[in-house]
mmCIF file of C-alpha atoms and ligand atoms in Angstrom:
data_model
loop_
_atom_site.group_PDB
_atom_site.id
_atom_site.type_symbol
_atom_site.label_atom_id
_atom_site.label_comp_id
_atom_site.label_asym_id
_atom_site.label_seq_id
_atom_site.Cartn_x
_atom_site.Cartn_y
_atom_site.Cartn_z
ATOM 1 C CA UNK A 243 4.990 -45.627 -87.531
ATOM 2 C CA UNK A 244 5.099 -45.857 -83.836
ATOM 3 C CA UNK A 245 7.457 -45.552 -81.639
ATOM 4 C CA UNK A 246 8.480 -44.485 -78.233
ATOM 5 C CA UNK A 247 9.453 -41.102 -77.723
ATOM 6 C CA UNK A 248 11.458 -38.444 -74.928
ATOM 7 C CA UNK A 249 9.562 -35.756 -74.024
ATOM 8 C CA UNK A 250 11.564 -34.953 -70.664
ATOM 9 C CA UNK A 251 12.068 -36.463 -67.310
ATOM 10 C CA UNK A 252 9.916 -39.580 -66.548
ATOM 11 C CA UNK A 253 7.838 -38.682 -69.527
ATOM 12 C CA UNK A 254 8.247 -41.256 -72.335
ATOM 13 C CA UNK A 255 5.228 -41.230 -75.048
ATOM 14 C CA UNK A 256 4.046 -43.249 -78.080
ATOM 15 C CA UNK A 257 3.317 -41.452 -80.933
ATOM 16 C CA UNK A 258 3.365 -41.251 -84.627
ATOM 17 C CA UNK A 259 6.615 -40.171 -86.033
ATOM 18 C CA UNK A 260 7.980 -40.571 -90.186
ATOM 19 C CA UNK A 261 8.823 -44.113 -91.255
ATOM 20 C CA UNK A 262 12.996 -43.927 -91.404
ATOM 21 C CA UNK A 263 14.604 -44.487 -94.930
ATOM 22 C CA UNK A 264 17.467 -45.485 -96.531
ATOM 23 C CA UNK A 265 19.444 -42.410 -96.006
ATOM 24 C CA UNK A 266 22.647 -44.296 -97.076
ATOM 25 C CA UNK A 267 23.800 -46.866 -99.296
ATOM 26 C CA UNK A 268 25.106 -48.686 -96.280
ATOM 27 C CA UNK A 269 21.864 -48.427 -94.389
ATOM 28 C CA UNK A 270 19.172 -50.820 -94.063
ATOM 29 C CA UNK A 271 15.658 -50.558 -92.314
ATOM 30 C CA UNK A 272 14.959 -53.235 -89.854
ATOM 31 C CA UNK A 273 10.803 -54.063 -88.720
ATOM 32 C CA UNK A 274 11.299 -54.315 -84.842
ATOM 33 C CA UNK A 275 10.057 -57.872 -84.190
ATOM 34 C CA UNK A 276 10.784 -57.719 -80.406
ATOM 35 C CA UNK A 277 12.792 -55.094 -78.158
ATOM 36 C CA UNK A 278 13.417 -54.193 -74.384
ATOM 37 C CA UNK A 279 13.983 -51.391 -72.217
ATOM 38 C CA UNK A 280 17.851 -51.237 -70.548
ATOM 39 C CA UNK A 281 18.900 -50.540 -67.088
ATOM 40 C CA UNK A 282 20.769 -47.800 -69.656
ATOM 41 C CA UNK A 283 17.194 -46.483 -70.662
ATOM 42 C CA UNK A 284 16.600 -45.531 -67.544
ATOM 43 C CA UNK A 285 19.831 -43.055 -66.824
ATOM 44 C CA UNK A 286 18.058 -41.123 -69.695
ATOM 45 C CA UNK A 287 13.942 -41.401 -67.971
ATOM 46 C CA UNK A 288 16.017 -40.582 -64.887
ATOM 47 C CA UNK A 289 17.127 -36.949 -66.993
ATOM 48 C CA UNK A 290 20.729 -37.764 -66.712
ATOM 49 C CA UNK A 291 21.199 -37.646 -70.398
ATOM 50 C CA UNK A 292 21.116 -34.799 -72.485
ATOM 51 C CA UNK A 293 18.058 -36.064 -75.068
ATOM 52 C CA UNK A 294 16.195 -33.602 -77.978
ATOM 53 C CA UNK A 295 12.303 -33.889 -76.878
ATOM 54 C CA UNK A 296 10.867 -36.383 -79.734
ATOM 55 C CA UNK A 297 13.793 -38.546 -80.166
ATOM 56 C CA UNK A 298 13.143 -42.178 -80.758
ATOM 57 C CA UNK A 299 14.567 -44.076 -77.547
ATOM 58 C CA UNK A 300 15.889 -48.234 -77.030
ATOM 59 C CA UNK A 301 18.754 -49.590 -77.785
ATOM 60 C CA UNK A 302 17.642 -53.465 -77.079
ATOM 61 C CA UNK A 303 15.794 -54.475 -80.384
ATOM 62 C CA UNK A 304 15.827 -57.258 -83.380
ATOM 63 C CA UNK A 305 13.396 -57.657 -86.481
ATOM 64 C CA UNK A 306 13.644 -58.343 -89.634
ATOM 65 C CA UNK A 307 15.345 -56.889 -92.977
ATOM 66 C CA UNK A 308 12.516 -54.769 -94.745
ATOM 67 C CA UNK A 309 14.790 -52.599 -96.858
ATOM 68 C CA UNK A 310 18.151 -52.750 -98.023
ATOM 69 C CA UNK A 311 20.685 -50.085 -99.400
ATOM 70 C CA UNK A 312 22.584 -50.588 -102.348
ATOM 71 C CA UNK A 313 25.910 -50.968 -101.217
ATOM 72 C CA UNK A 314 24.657 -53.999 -98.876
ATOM 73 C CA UNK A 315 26.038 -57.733 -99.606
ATOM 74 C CA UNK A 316 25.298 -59.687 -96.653
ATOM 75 C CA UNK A 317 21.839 -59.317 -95.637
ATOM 76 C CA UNK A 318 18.266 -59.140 -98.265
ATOM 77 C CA UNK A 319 14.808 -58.590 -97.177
ATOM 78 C CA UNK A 320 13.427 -60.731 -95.365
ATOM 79 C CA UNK A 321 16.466 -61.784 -92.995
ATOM 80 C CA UNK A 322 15.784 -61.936 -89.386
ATOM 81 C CA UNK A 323 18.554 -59.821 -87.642
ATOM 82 C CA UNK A 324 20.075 -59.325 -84.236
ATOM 83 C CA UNK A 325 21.714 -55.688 -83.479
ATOM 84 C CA UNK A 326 24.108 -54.878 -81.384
ATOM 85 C CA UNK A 327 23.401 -51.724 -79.152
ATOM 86 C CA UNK A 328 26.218 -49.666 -80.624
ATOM 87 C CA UNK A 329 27.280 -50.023 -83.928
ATOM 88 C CA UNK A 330 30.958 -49.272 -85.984
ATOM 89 C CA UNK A 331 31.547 -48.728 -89.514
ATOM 90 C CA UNK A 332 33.913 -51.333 -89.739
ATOM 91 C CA UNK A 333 36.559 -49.345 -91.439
ATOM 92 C CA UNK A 334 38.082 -47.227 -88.484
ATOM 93 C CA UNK A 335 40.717 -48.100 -86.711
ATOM 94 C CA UNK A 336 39.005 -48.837 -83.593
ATOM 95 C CA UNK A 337 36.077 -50.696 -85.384
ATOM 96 C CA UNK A 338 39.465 -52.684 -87.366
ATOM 97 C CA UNK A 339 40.872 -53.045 -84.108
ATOM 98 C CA UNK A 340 37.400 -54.720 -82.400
ATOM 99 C CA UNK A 341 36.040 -52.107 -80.366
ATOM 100 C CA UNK A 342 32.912 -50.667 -82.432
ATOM 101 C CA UNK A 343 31.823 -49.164 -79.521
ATOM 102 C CA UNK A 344 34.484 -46.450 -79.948
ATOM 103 C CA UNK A 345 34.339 -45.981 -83.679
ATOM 104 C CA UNK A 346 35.065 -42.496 -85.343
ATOM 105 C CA UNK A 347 33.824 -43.355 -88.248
ATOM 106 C CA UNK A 348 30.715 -42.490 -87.374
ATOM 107 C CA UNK A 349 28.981 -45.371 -85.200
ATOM 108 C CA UNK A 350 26.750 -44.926 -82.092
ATOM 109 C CA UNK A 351 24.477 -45.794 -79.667
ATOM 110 C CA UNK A 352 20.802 -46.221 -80.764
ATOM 111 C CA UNK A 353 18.347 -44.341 -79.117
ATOM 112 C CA UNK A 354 20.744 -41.903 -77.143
ATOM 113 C CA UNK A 355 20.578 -38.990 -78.796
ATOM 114 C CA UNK A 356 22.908 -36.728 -80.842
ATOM 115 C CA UNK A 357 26.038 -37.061 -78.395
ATOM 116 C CA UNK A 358 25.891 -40.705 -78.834
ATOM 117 C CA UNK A 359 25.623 -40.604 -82.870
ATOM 118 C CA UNK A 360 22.124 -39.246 -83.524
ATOM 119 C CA UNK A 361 20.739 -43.156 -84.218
ATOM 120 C CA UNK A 362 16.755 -43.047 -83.392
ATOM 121 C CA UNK A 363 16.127 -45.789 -81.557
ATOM 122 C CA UNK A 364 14.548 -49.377 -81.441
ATOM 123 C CA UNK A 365 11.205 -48.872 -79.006
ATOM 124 C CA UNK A 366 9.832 -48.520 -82.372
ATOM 125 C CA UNK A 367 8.090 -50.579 -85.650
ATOM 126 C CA UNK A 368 10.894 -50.104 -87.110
ATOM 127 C CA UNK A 369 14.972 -48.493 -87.222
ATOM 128 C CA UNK A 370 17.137 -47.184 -89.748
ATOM 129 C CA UNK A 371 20.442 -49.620 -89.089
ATOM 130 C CA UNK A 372 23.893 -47.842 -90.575
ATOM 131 C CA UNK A 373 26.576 -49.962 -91.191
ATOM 132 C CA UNK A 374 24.845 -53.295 -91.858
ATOM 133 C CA UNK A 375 26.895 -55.040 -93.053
ATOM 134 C CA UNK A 376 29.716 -54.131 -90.415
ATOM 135 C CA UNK A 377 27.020 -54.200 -87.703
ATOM 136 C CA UNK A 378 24.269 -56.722 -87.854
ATOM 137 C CA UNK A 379 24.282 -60.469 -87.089
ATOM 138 C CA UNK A 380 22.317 -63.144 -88.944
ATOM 139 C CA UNK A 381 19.890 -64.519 -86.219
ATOM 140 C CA UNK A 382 19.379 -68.543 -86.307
ATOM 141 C CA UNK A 383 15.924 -70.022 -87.519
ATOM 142 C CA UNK A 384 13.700 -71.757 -84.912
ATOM 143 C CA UNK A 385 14.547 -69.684 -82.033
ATOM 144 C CA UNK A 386 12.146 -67.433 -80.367
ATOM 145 C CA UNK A 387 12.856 -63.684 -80.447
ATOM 146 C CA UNK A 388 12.844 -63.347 -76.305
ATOM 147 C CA UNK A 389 15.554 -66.248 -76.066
ATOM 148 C CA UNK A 390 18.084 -64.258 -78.294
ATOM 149 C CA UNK A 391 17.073 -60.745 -77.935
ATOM 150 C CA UNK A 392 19.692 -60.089 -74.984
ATOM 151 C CA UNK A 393 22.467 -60.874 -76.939
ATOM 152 C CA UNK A 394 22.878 -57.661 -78.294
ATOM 153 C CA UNK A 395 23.687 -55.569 -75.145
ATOM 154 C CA UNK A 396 22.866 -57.304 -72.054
ATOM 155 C CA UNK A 397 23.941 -60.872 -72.131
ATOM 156 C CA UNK A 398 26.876 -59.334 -74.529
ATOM 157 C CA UNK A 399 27.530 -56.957 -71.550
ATOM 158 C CA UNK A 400 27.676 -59.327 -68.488
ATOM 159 C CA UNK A 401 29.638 -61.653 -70.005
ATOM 160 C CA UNK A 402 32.223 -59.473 -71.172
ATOM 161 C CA UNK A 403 32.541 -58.487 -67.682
ATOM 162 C CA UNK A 404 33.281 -62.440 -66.653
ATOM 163 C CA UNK A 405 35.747 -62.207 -69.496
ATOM 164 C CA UNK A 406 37.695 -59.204 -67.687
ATOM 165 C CA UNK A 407 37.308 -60.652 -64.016
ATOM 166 C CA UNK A 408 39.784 -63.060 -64.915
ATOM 167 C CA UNK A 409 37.525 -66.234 -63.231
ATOM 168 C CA UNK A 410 39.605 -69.553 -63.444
ATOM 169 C CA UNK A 411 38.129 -72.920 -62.249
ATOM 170 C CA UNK A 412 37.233 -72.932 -58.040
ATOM 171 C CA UNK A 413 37.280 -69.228 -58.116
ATOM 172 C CA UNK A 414 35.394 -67.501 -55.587
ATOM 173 C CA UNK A 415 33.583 -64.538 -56.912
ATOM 174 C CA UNK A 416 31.450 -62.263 -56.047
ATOM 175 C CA UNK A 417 28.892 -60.127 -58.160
ATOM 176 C CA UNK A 418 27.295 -56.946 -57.414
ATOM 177 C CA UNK A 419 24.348 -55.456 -58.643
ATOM 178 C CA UNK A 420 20.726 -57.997 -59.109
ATOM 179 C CA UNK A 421 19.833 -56.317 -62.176
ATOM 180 C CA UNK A 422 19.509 -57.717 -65.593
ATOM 181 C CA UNK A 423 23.330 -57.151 -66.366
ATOM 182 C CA UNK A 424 24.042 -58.619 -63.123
ATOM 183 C CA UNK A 425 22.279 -61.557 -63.524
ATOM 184 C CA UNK A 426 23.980 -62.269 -67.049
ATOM 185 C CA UNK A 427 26.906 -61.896 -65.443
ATOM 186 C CA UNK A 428 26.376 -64.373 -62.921
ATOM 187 C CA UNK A 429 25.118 -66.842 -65.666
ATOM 188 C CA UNK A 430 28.625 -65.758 -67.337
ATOM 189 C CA UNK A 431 30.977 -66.220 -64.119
ATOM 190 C CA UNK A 432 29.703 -69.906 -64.361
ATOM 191 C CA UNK A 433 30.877 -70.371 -67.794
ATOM 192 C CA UNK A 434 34.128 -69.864 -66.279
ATOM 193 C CA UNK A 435 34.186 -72.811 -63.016
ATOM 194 C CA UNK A 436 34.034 -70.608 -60.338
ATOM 195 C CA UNK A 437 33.768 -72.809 -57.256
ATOM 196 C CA UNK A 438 31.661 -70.131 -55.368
ATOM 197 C CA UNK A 439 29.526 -66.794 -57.058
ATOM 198 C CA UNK A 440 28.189 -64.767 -54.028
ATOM 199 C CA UNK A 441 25.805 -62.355 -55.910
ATOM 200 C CA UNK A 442 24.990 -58.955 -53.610
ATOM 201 C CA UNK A 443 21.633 -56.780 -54.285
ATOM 202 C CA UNK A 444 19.108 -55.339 -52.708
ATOM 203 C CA UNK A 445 15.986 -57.487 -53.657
ATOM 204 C CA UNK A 446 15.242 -60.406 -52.565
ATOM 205 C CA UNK A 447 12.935 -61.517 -55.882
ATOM 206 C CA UNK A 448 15.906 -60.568 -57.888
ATOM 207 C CA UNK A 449 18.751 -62.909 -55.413
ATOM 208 C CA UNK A 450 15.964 -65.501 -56.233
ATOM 209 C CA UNK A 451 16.484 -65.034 -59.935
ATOM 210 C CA UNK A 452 20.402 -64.996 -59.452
ATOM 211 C CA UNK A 453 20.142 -68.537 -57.808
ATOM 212 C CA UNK A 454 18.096 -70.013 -60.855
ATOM 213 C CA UNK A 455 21.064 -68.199 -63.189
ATOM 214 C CA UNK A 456 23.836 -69.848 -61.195
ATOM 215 C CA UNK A 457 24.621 -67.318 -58.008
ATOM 216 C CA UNK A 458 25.429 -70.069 -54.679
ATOM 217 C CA UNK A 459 24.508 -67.557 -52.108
ATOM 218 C CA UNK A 460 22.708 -63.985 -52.666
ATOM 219 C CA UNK A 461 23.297 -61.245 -49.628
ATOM 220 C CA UNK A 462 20.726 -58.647 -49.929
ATOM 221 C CA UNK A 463 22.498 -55.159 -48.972
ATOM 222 C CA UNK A 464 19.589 -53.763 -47.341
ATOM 223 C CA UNK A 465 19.748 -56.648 -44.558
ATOM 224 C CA UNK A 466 23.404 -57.449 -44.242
ATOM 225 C CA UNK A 467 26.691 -55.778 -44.388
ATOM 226 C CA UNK A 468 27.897 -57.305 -48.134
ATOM 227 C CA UNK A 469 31.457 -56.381 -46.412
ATOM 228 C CA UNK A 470 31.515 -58.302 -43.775
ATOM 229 C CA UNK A 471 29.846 -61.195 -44.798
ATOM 230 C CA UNK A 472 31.824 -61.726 -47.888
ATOM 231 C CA UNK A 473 35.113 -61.473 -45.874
ATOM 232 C CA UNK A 474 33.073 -63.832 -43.511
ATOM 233 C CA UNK A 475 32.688 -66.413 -46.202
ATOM 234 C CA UNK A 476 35.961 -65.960 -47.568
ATOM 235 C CA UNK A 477 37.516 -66.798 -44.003
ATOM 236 C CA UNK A 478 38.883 -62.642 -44.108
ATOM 237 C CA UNK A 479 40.746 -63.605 -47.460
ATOM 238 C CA UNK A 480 38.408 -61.973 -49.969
ATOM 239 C CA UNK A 481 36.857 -63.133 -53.153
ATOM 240 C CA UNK A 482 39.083 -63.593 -56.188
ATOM 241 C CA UNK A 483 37.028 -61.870 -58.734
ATOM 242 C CA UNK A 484 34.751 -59.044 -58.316
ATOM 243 C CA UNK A 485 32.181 -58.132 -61.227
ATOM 244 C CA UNK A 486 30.774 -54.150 -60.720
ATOM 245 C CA UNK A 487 27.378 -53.928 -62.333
ATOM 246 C CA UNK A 488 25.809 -50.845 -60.977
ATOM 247 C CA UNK A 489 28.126 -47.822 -61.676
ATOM 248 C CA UNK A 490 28.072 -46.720 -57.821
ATOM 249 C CA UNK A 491 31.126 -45.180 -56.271
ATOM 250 C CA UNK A 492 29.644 -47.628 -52.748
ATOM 251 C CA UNK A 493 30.068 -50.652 -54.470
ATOM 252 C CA UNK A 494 33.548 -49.508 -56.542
ATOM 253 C CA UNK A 495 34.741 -48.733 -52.925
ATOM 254 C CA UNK A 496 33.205 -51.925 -51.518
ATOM 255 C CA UNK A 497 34.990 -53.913 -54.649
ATOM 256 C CA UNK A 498 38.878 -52.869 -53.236
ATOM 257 C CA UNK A 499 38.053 -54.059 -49.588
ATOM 258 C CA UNK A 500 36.854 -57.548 -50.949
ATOM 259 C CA UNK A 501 39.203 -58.604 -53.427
ATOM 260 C CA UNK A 502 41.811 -60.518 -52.423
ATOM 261 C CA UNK A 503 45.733 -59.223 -53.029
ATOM 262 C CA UNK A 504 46.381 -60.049 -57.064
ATOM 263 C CA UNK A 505 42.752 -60.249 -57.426
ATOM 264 C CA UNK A 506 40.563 -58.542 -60.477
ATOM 265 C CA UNK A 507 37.815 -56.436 -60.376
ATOM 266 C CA UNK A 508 35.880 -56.084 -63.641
ATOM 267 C CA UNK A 509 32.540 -53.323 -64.054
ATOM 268 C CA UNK A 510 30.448 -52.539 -66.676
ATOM 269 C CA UNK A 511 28.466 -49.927 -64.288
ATOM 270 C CA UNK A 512 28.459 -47.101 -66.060
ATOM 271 C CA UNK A 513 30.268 -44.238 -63.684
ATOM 272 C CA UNK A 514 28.600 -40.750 -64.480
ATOM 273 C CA UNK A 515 30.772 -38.779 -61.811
ATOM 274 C CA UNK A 516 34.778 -39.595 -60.675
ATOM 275 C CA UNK A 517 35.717 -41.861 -58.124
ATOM 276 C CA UNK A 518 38.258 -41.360 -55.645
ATOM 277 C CA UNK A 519 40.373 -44.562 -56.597
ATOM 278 C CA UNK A 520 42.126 -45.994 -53.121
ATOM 279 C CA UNK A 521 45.385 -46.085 -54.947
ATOM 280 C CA UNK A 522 47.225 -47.197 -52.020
ATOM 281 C CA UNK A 523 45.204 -50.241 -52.044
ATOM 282 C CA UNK A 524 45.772 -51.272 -55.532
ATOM 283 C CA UNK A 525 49.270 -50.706 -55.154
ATOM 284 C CA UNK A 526 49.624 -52.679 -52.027
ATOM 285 C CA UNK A 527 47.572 -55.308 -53.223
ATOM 286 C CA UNK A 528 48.600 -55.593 -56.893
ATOM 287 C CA UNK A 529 45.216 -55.351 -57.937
ATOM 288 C CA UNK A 530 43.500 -55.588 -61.810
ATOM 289 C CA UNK A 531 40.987 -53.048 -62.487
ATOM 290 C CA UNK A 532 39.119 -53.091 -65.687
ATOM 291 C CA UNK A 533 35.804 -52.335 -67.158
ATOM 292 C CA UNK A 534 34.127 -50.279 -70.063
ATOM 293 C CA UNK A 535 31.265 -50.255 -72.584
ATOM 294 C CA UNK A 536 30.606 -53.691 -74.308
ATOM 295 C CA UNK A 537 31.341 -54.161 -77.955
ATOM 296 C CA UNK A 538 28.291 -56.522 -78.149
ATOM 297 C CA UNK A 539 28.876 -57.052 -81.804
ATOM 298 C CA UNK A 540 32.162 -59.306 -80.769
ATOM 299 C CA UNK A 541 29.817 -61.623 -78.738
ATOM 300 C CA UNK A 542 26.095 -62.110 -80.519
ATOM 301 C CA UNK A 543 27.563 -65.373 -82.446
ATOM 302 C CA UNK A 544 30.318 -66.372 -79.611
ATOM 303 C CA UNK A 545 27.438 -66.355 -77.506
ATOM 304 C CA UNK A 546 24.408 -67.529 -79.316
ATOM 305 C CA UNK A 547 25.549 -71.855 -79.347
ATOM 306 C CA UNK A 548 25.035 -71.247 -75.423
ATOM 307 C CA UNK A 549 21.340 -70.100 -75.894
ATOM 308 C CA UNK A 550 20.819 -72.431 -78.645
ATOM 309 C CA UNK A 551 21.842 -75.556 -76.704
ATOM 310 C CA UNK A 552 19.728 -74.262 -73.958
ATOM 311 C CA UNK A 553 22.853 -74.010 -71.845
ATOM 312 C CA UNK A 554 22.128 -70.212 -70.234
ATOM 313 C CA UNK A 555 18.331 -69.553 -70.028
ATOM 314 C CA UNK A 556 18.261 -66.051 -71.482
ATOM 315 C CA UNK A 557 14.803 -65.901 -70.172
ATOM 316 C CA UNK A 558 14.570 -66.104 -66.686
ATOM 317 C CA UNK A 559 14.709 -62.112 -66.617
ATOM 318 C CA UNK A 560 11.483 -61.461 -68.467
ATOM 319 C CA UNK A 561 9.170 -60.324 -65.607
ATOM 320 C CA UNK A 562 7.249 -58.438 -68.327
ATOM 321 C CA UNK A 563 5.967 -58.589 -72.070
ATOM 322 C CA UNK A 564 4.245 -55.621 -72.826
ATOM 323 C CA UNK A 565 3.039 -54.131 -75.895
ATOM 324 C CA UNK A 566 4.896 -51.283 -77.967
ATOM 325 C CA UNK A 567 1.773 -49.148 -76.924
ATOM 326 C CA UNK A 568 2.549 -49.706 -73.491
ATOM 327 C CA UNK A 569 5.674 -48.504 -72.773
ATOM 328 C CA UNK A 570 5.548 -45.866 -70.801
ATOM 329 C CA UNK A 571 4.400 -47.862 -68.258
ATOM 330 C CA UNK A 572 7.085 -50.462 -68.907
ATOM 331 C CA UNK A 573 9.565 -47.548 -68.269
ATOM 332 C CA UNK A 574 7.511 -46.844 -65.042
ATOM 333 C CA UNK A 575 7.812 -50.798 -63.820
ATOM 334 C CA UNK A 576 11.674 -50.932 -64.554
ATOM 335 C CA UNK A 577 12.310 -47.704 -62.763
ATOM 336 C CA UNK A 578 10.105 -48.313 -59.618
ATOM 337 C CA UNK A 579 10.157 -51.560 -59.431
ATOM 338 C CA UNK A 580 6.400 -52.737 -59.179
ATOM 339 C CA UNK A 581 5.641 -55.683 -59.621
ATOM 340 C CA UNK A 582 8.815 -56.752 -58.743
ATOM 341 C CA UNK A 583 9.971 -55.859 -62.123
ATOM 342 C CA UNK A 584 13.114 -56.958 -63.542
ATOM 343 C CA UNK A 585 13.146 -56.815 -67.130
ATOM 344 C CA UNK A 586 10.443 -55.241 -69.689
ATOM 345 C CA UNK A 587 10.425 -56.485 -73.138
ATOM 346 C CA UNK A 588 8.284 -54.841 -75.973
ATOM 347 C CA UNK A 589 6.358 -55.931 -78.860
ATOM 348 C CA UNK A 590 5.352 -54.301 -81.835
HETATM 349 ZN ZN1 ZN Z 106 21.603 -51.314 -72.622
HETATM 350 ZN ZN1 ZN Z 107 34.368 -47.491 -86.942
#
């Protein structure tokens, strides 16, 4: 088959690897119908994660059922499935206790490599999914790929981080980062009745995007001080949610200045290096911090009535639909941002 492949810092290739098989009775192999490349995917083009040269990358994908191991009772050939980006075995105590994304029983991240469970990936005509029947959602008829795709890691992602901000009706919130997790989680914020979503980035294209997604006022960081203004709009109170979707100590830092005293912040940036916490700050403030990795597999059908019923346009983040063959230069677009590129989906 196809797929794309690592072969060291900003050098992703298609090639030819071996079909993947049933390798367990658990397993099933899924024909990649449509997938994307993550913000995430990047960290590794970027050489930040440690990645064998050949591995199968993408975490972002959905297809359809073309074999099925024997110990598989929900799904048969010939279902159309969605997958979340990390998968559990359903058995462990963490997978038991809803958070797949930290299963021991030998779950992962697809397309990661072998420190994130050795899962080839979904850039790809097709993946070897373990744990189907603990993993894998049924995906609705009638619905086009591109409209439901996201639910399996970014729209999962961003709204899980409007869960944890803590957003109650006439809210005032403010978002940062104008990527495609930060403009699900503006979509998600509004789920909640903020009054007010303030969404800070650093391209204008992309605060356009945030507006049609539900964002009242974008402040693009490269023009304005996000500080000030936000305490400016807040009449020097501060926002009472703040949703982190970079993974940048600036904007952490920024988050503690802007919240308001008993006020949440909430990231899903993913933080490579420590952060000097200002403790004194939380303490004086009687803050809520929290954040993490998204167990995406707890929101694909929560989520999926919203797309459905056409209330959250999953879509208005697809700046480009390339072809499988093409994705090394769909890795090129997200990471430089031609073309005012915002997200890449593939196709087979
Ligand atoms: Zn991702
Ligand atoms: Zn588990």
């Amino acid at each position: 088959m196809k797929a794309a492949t690592y072969h060291g810092v900003r050098d992703i290739r298609v090639e030819t690897v071996p079909d993947p098989k049933i390798q367990d009775s658990n397993d099933v192999i899924v024909r990649v119908t449509k997938s994307a490349i993550c913000g995430s995917d990047l960290h590794l083009y970027r050489g930040r994660v440690p990645i064998d040269e050949g591995f199968v990358v993408g975490h972002e994908f959905m297809g359809v059922i073309e074999d099925v191991g024997r110990s598989v009772n929900y799904f048969t050939k010939g279902d159309k499935v969605l997958v979340p980006f990390m998968i559990g075995c359903g058995v462990c105590v963490n997978c038991r206790n809803h958070v797949p994304a930290s299963c021991t029983g030998g779950g992962g991240c697809f397309g990661f490599g072998k420190a994130w469970g050795d899962l080839p990936g979904g850039q790809a005509e097709y993946v070897r999914v373990p744990f189907a029947d603990a993993s894998l959602e049924k995906a609705p008829e009638g619905i086009p790929d591109e409209k439901i795709l996201f639910l399996g890691d970014i729209f999962s992602t961003g709204y899980f981080c409007a869960e944890w901000a803590n957003i109650k009706p006439g809210y005032t919130v403010a978002v940062f980062g104008d990527g495609p997790i930060g403009l699900f989680a503006v979509a998600s914020a509004r789920l909640f009745g903020p009054a007010l979503i303030i969404t800070v980035g650093r391209h204008d294209y992309r605060l356009d995007v945030a507006k049609k997604m539900g964002s009242d006022i974008g402040i693009n960081s490269h023009k304005e001080n996000a500080v000030e203004k936000i305490l400016e709009i807040t009449s020097g109170r501060g926002v009472d949610a703040v949703l982190e979707c970079i993974g940048s100590d600036e904007t952490l830092l920024d988050a503690f200045k802007i919240v308001r005293p008993a006020g949440t912040i909430s990231f899903v940036g993913l933080f490579v290096q420590p952060v000097a916490i200002p403790m004194l700050d939380f303490y004086l403030k009687d803050l809520t911090l929290r954040g993490g990795i998204c167990s995406a597999k707890n929101y694909i059908t929560k989520l999926m009535p919203l797309v459905e019923r056409g209330k959250i346009d999953t879509t208005a983040v697809i700046t480009h639909d390339l072809p499988l063959s093409d994705t090394p230069r769909g890795y090129k677009l997200m990471d430089s941002k031609e073309e005012n590129a915002i997200k890449v989906v593939l196709t087979p």
